[in-house]
Amino acid sequence: MDQPRPPPRHHAGRGGLHASIPGGGGSDPDLKDRDGKAKSKGLKGGVEKMKRYLANLSFVEMSVVKATSAADGPPKRKHVARLVEESWRDPQLAPVEAMNALGRCPMLNSPLISLKVLATAHELMQKGSPGALPASFEWRDHFVMLDAHWTAAVADAGAKAAGHGLGRACAGLVVAYSRALLRKARFHDQCRGFENNYSFLGAADGGEARGGRG
């Protein structure tokens, strides 16, 4: 029996996840019957579409999907670690592909997913290859978008997106987190002599630079 084909490591030059996913745009021939009518959108059709979706993801994109799932809890360490490792394996392409894939996550649907996206981006900015910093700066419009969206959601007492309790608390965290990462991205763009994991000791410690998380 043939072994399953492993996913491609990268999709160079792709404009979006569903750019090469059969049925991603909802108009491919396999989504229509012989009379040209759209097939039913029942559970079976949805499962088949998801299988086609997953089968066409690259290694990086699959890791992003798994790291930012809607399941409760932080991104799983193994999925984020794979993204970091891949950024060092292919410093030019992988960071850009990872940030592009993060940008296609349904961030505005859930503050939890937004938090996971930001946490994954932050991990890449901290531990990824040097190419992760320019890629994160190019992602700055997403930081701004998350800030604006969840600020408005929290301010609107009737906002269904933010919800109540934990959802509303997470929305507030997304606002603060997105602003912090935007400042970090801008700093590294303006001060390129600083690597992505450098911090400074306080005056009491002599003010010397050292490696650390930032």
mmCIF file of C-alpha atoms in Angstrom:
data_model
loop_
_atom_site.group_PDB
_atom_site.id
_atom_site.type_symbol
_atom_site.label_atom_id
_atom_site.label_comp_id
_atom_site.label_asym_id
_atom_site.label_seq_id
_atom_site.Cartn_x
_atom_site.Cartn_y
_atom_site.Cartn_z
ATOM 1 C CA MET A 1 0.000 0.000 0.000
ATOM 2 C CA ASP A 2 1.329 3.437 -0.918
ATOM 3 C CA GLN A 3 2.375 5.617 1.973
ATOM 4 C CA PRO A 4 0.532 8.970 2.378
ATOM 5 C CA ARG A 5 2.307 11.790 0.603
ATOM 6 C CA PRO A 6 3.802 14.230 3.131
ATOM 7 C CA PRO A 7 2.697 17.851 2.807
ATOM 8 C CA PRO A 8 4.917 20.228 0.830
ATOM 9 C CA ARG A 9 7.197 22.222 3.092
ATOM 10 C CA HIS A 10 6.227 25.533 1.492
ATOM 11 C CA HIS A 11 3.864 27.102 -0.993
ATOM 12 C CA ALA A 12 6.000 29.786 -2.562
ATOM 13 C CA GLY A 13 4.209 32.776 -3.977
ATOM 14 C CA ARG A 14 0.725 31.762 -2.926
ATOM 15 C CA GLY A 15 -1.723 34.576 -2.462
ATOM 16 C CA GLY A 16 -3.981 32.785 -0.008
ATOM 17 C CA LEU A 17 -4.759 29.463 1.557
ATOM 18 C CA HIS A 18 -7.651 28.667 -0.735
ATOM 19 C CA ALA A 19 -5.797 29.844 -3.819
ATOM 20 C CA SER A 20 -4.821 26.251 -4.548
ATOM 21 C CA ILE A 21 -7.471 24.401 -2.566
ATOM 22 C CA PRO A 22 -10.094 22.644 -4.717
ATOM 23 C CA GLY A 23 -13.401 24.212 -3.918
ATOM 24 C CA GLY A 24 -11.814 26.928 -1.840
ATOM 25 C CA GLY A 25 -13.630 29.588 -3.810
ATOM 26 C CA GLY A 26 -16.877 27.654 -3.908
ATOM 27 C CA SER A 27 -16.998 27.586 -7.698
ATOM 28 C CA ASP A 28 -14.846 24.635 -8.738
ATOM 29 C CA PRO A 29 -16.436 21.924 -10.910
ATOM 30 C CA ASP A 30 -16.185 19.319 -8.154
ATOM 31 C CA LEU A 31 -18.637 21.339 -6.075
ATOM 32 C CA LYS A 32 -21.368 21.140 -8.716
ATOM 33 C CA ASP A 33 -23.454 18.317 -10.059
ATOM 34 C CA ARG A 34 -23.827 17.434 -13.729
ATOM 35 C CA ASP A 35 -26.588 19.991 -14.192
ATOM 36 C CA GLY A 36 -24.344 22.760 -12.969
ATOM 37 C CA LYS A 37 -26.200 23.143 -9.690
ATOM 38 C CA ALA A 38 -24.288 23.496 -6.469
ATOM 39 C CA LYS A 39 -24.107 20.314 -4.450
ATOM 40 C CA SER A 40 -25.724 20.200 -1.068
ATOM 41 C CA LYS A 41 -23.831 21.876 1.739
ATOM 42 C CA GLY A 42 -24.603 19.203 4.270
ATOM 43 C CA LEU A 43 -22.281 17.689 6.821
ATOM 44 C CA LYS A 44 -20.784 15.239 4.334
ATOM 45 C CA GLY A 45 -19.992 17.996 1.865
ATOM 46 C CA GLY A 46 -18.400 20.064 4.601
ATOM 47 C CA VAL A 47 -16.215 17.161 5.727
ATOM 48 C CA GLU A 48 -15.062 16.472 2.181
ATOM 49 C CA LYS A 49 -14.243 20.122 1.620
ATOM 50 C CA MET A 50 -12.233 20.197 4.851
ATOM 51 C CA LYS A 51 -10.287 17.106 3.769
ATOM 52 C CA ARG A 52 -9.383 18.783 0.490
ATOM 53 C CA TYR A 53 -8.449 21.916 2.400
ATOM 54 C CA LEU A 54 -6.101 20.100 4.754
ATOM 55 C CA ALA A 55 -4.584 17.973 2.001
ATOM 56 C CA ASN A 56 -3.369 21.094 0.206
ATOM 57 C CA LEU A 57 -1.752 22.814 3.154
ATOM 58 C CA SER A 58 2.003 23.124 3.403
ATOM 59 C CA PHE A 59 3.916 22.049 6.503
ATOM 60 C CA VAL A 60 3.994 25.659 7.747
ATOM 61 C CA GLU A 61 0.312 26.285 7.069
ATOM 62 C CA MET A 62 -0.719 23.067 8.794
ATOM 63 C CA SER A 63 1.310 24.044 11.855
ATOM 64 C CA VAL A 64 -0.432 27.427 11.936
ATOM 65 C CA VAL A 65 -3.871 25.814 11.685
ATOM 66 C CA LYS A 66 -3.079 23.476 14.571
ATOM 67 C CA ALA A 67 -1.479 26.179 16.721
ATOM 68 C CA THR A 68 -4.470 28.499 16.371
ATOM 69 C CA SER A 69 -7.337 26.029 16.711
ATOM 70 C CA ALA A 70 -10.450 27.071 18.604
ATOM 71 C CA ALA A 71 -9.765 24.561 21.396
ATOM 72 C CA ASP A 72 -9.392 26.056 24.866
ATOM 73 C CA GLY A 73 -5.880 26.698 26.056
ATOM 74 C CA PRO A 74 -2.720 28.264 24.644
ATOM 75 C CA PRO A 75 -1.164 27.201 21.330
ATOM 76 C CA LYS A 76 0.387 23.760 21.686
ATOM 77 C CA ARG A 77 4.120 24.071 22.154
ATOM 78 C CA LYS A 78 4.987 21.456 19.527
ATOM 79 C CA HIS A 79 3.139 23.282 16.755
ATOM 80 C CA VAL A 80 4.697 26.652 17.587
ATOM 81 C CA ALA A 81 8.133 25.022 17.906
ATOM 82 C CA ARG A 82 7.758 23.599 14.402
ATOM 83 C CA LEU A 83 7.112 27.078 13.031
ATOM 84 C CA VAL A 84 10.180 28.446 14.798
ATOM 85 C CA GLU A 85 12.344 25.581 13.560
ATOM 86 C CA GLU A 86 11.062 25.995 10.024
ATOM 87 C CA SER A 87 11.874 29.712 10.117
ATOM 88 C CA TRP A 88 15.510 28.780 10.687
ATOM 89 C CA ARG A 89 15.449 26.003 8.098
ATOM 90 C CA ASP A 90 14.249 28.423 5.407
ATOM 91 C CA PRO A 91 14.856 31.968 6.751
ATOM 92 C CA GLN A 92 13.671 33.738 3.619
ATOM 93 C CA LEU A 93 10.415 31.982 2.875
ATOM 94 C CA ALA A 94 9.112 30.323 6.044
ATOM 95 C CA PRO A 95 8.623 33.454 8.228
ATOM 96 C CA VAL A 96 6.674 35.191 5.476
ATOM 97 C CA GLU A 97 4.548 32.128 4.835
ATOM 98 C CA ALA A 98 3.855 31.706 8.550
ATOM 99 C CA MET A 99 2.757 35.327 9.009
ATOM 100 C CA ASN A 100 0.605 35.143 5.873
ATOM 101 C CA ALA A 101 -1.039 31.978 7.193
ATOM 102 C CA LEU A 102 -1.664 33.655 10.560
ATOM 103 C CA GLY A 103 -3.315 36.512 8.708
ATOM 104 C CA ARG A 104 -5.829 34.098 7.199
ATOM 105 C CA CYS A 105 -6.983 32.732 10.551
ATOM 106 C CA PRO A 106 -10.561 33.677 11.620
ATOM 107 C CA MET A 107 -9.264 36.156 14.188
ATOM 108 C CA LEU A 108 -12.324 38.380 14.259
ATOM 109 C CA ASN A 109 -14.624 35.465 15.081
ATOM 110 C CA SER A 110 -13.164 34.774 18.508
ATOM 111 C CA PRO A 111 -10.942 36.629 20.983
ATOM 112 C CA LEU A 112 -9.442 33.249 21.947
ATOM 113 C CA ILE A 113 -8.303 32.607 18.379
ATOM 114 C CA SER A 114 -6.983 36.162 18.245
ATOM 115 C CA LEU A 115 -4.920 35.521 21.369
ATOM 116 C CA LYS A 116 -3.526 32.320 19.902
ATOM 117 C CA VAL A 117 -2.598 34.086 16.676
ATOM 118 C CA LEU A 118 -0.816 36.840 18.593
ATOM 119 C CA ALA A 119 0.962 34.355 20.867
ATOM 120 C CA THR A 120 2.205 32.421 17.845
ATOM 121 C CA ALA A 121 3.358 35.602 16.119
ATOM 122 C CA HIS A 122 5.126 36.694 19.302
ATOM 123 C CA GLU A 123 6.946 33.383 19.563
ATOM 124 C CA LEU A 124 8.181 33.775 15.999
ATOM 125 C CA MET A 125 9.297 37.335 16.714
ATOM 126 C CA GLN A 126 11.205 36.181 19.810
ATOM 127 C CA LYS A 127 12.739 32.906 18.692
ATOM 128 C CA GLY A 128 12.422 32.796 14.930
ATOM 129 C CA SER A 129 15.114 33.556 12.381
ATOM 130 C CA PRO A 130 15.995 37.205 11.661
ATOM 131 C CA GLY A 131 13.554 37.097 8.755
ATOM 132 C CA ALA A 132 10.660 36.867 11.217
ATOM 133 C CA LEU A 133 11.030 40.520 12.252
ATOM 134 C CA PRO A 134 10.562 42.068 8.788
ATOM 135 C CA ALA A 135 7.694 39.635 8.212
ATOM 136 C CA SER A 136 6.030 40.739 11.457
ATOM 137 C CA PHE A 137 6.420 44.388 10.476
ATOM 138 C CA GLU A 138 4.695 43.655 7.178
ATOM 139 C CA TRP A 139 1.909 42.146 9.324
ATOM 140 C CA ARG A 140 1.382 45.431 11.199
ATOM 141 C CA ASP A 141 -1.993 46.125 9.610
ATOM 142 C CA HIS A 142 -3.298 42.980 11.304
ATOM 143 C CA PHE A 143 -2.151 44.227 14.702
ATOM 144 C CA VAL A 144 -4.023 47.469 14.025
ATOM 145 C CA MET A 145 -7.094 45.579 12.829
ATOM 146 C CA LEU A 146 -7.219 43.385 15.940
ATOM 147 C CA ASP A 147 -6.814 46.399 18.191
ATOM 148 C CA ALA A 148 -9.634 48.313 16.493
ATOM 149 C CA HIS A 149 -12.004 45.352 16.246
ATOM 150 C CA TRP A 150 -11.761 44.145 19.824
ATOM 151 C CA THR A 151 -11.634 47.660 21.262
ATOM 152 C CA ALA A 152 -14.974 48.300 19.590
ATOM 153 C CA ALA A 153 -16.314 44.915 20.715
ATOM 154 C CA VAL A 154 -15.446 45.572 24.360
ATOM 155 C CA ALA A 155 -16.872 49.100 24.216
ATOM 156 C CA ASP A 156 -20.174 47.853 22.817
ATOM 157 C CA ALA A 157 -22.075 46.320 25.723
ATOM 158 C CA GLY A 158 -24.209 44.316 23.309
ATOM 159 C CA ALA A 159 -21.350 42.988 21.194
ATOM 160 C CA LYS A 160 -21.915 39.303 20.550
ATOM 161 C CA ALA A 161 -18.356 38.756 19.354
ATOM 162 C CA ALA A 162 -16.759 39.658 22.679
ATOM 163 C CA GLY A 163 -19.531 38.053 24.686
ATOM 164 C CA HIS A 164 -19.320 38.017 28.442
ATOM 165 C CA GLY A 165 -17.040 36.683 31.141
ATOM 166 C CA LEU A 166 -13.946 34.990 29.737
ATOM 167 C CA GLY A 167 -14.654 36.098 26.173
ATOM 168 C CA ARG A 168 -14.795 39.765 27.173
ATOM 169 C CA ALA A 169 -11.643 39.386 29.294
ATOM 170 C CA CYS A 170 -9.820 37.791 26.375
ATOM 171 C CA ALA A 171 -10.931 40.617 24.096
ATOM 172 C CA GLY A 172 -9.313 43.129 26.428
ATOM 173 C CA LEU A 173 -6.100 41.103 26.417
ATOM 174 C CA VAL A 174 -6.112 41.006 22.612
ATOM 175 C CA VAL A 175 -6.243 44.807 22.509
ATOM 176 C CA ALA A 176 -3.254 45.190 24.840
ATOM 177 C CA TYR A 177 -1.301 42.369 23.214
ATOM 178 C CA SER A 178 -1.790 43.611 19.657
ATOM 179 C CA ARG A 179 -0.621 47.105 20.654
ATOM 180 C CA ALA A 180 2.475 45.704 22.362
ATOM 181 C CA LEU A 181 3.439 43.559 19.367
ATOM 182 C CA LEU A 182 2.858 46.463 16.992
ATOM 183 C CA ARG A 183 5.263 48.573 19.044
ATOM 184 C CA LYS A 184 7.773 45.716 19.056
ATOM 185 C CA ALA A 185 7.517 45.288 15.275
ATOM 186 C CA ARG A 186 7.982 49.009 14.702
ATOM 187 C CA PHE A 187 10.938 49.151 17.088
ATOM 188 C CA HIS A 188 12.803 46.391 15.303
ATOM 189 C CA ASP A 189 12.046 47.987 11.940
ATOM 190 C CA GLN A 190 13.493 51.304 13.082
ATOM 191 C CA CYS A 191 16.364 49.869 15.172
ATOM 192 C CA ARG A 192 17.613 47.019 13.062
ATOM 193 C CA GLY A 193 20.812 46.650 15.044
ATOM 194 C CA PHE A 194 18.815 44.933 17.791
ATOM 195 C CA GLU A 195 18.229 41.238 17.339
ATOM 196 C CA ASN A 196 14.837 39.801 18.073
ATOM 197 C CA ASN A 197 15.691 38.407 21.507
ATOM 198 C CA TYR A 198 17.718 41.183 23.115
ATOM 199 C CA SER A 199 16.830 43.120 26.267
ATOM 200 C CA PHE A 200 18.668 45.435 28.627
ATOM 201 C CA LEU A 201 19.491 45.011 32.294
ATOM 202 C CA GLY A 202 18.506 47.762 34.670
ATOM 203 C CA ALA A 203 20.876 50.437 35.948
ATOM 204 C CA ALA A 204 21.484 48.418 39.121
ATOM 205 C CA ASP A 205 22.869 45.606 36.987
ATOM 206 C CA GLY A 206 25.303 47.825 35.141
ATOM 207 C CA GLY A 207 23.076 48.515 32.129
ATOM 208 C CA GLU A 208 24.693 45.858 30.014
ATOM 209 C CA ALA A 209 22.932 44.259 27.087
ATOM 210 C CA ARG A 210 22.139 40.586 27.242
ATOM 211 C CA GLY A 211 20.158 38.023 25.345
ATOM 212 C CA GLY A 212 16.628 37.585 26.579
ATOM 213 C CA ARG A 213 13.003 37.589 25.609
ATOM 214 C CA GLY A 214 11.341 40.705 24.371
#
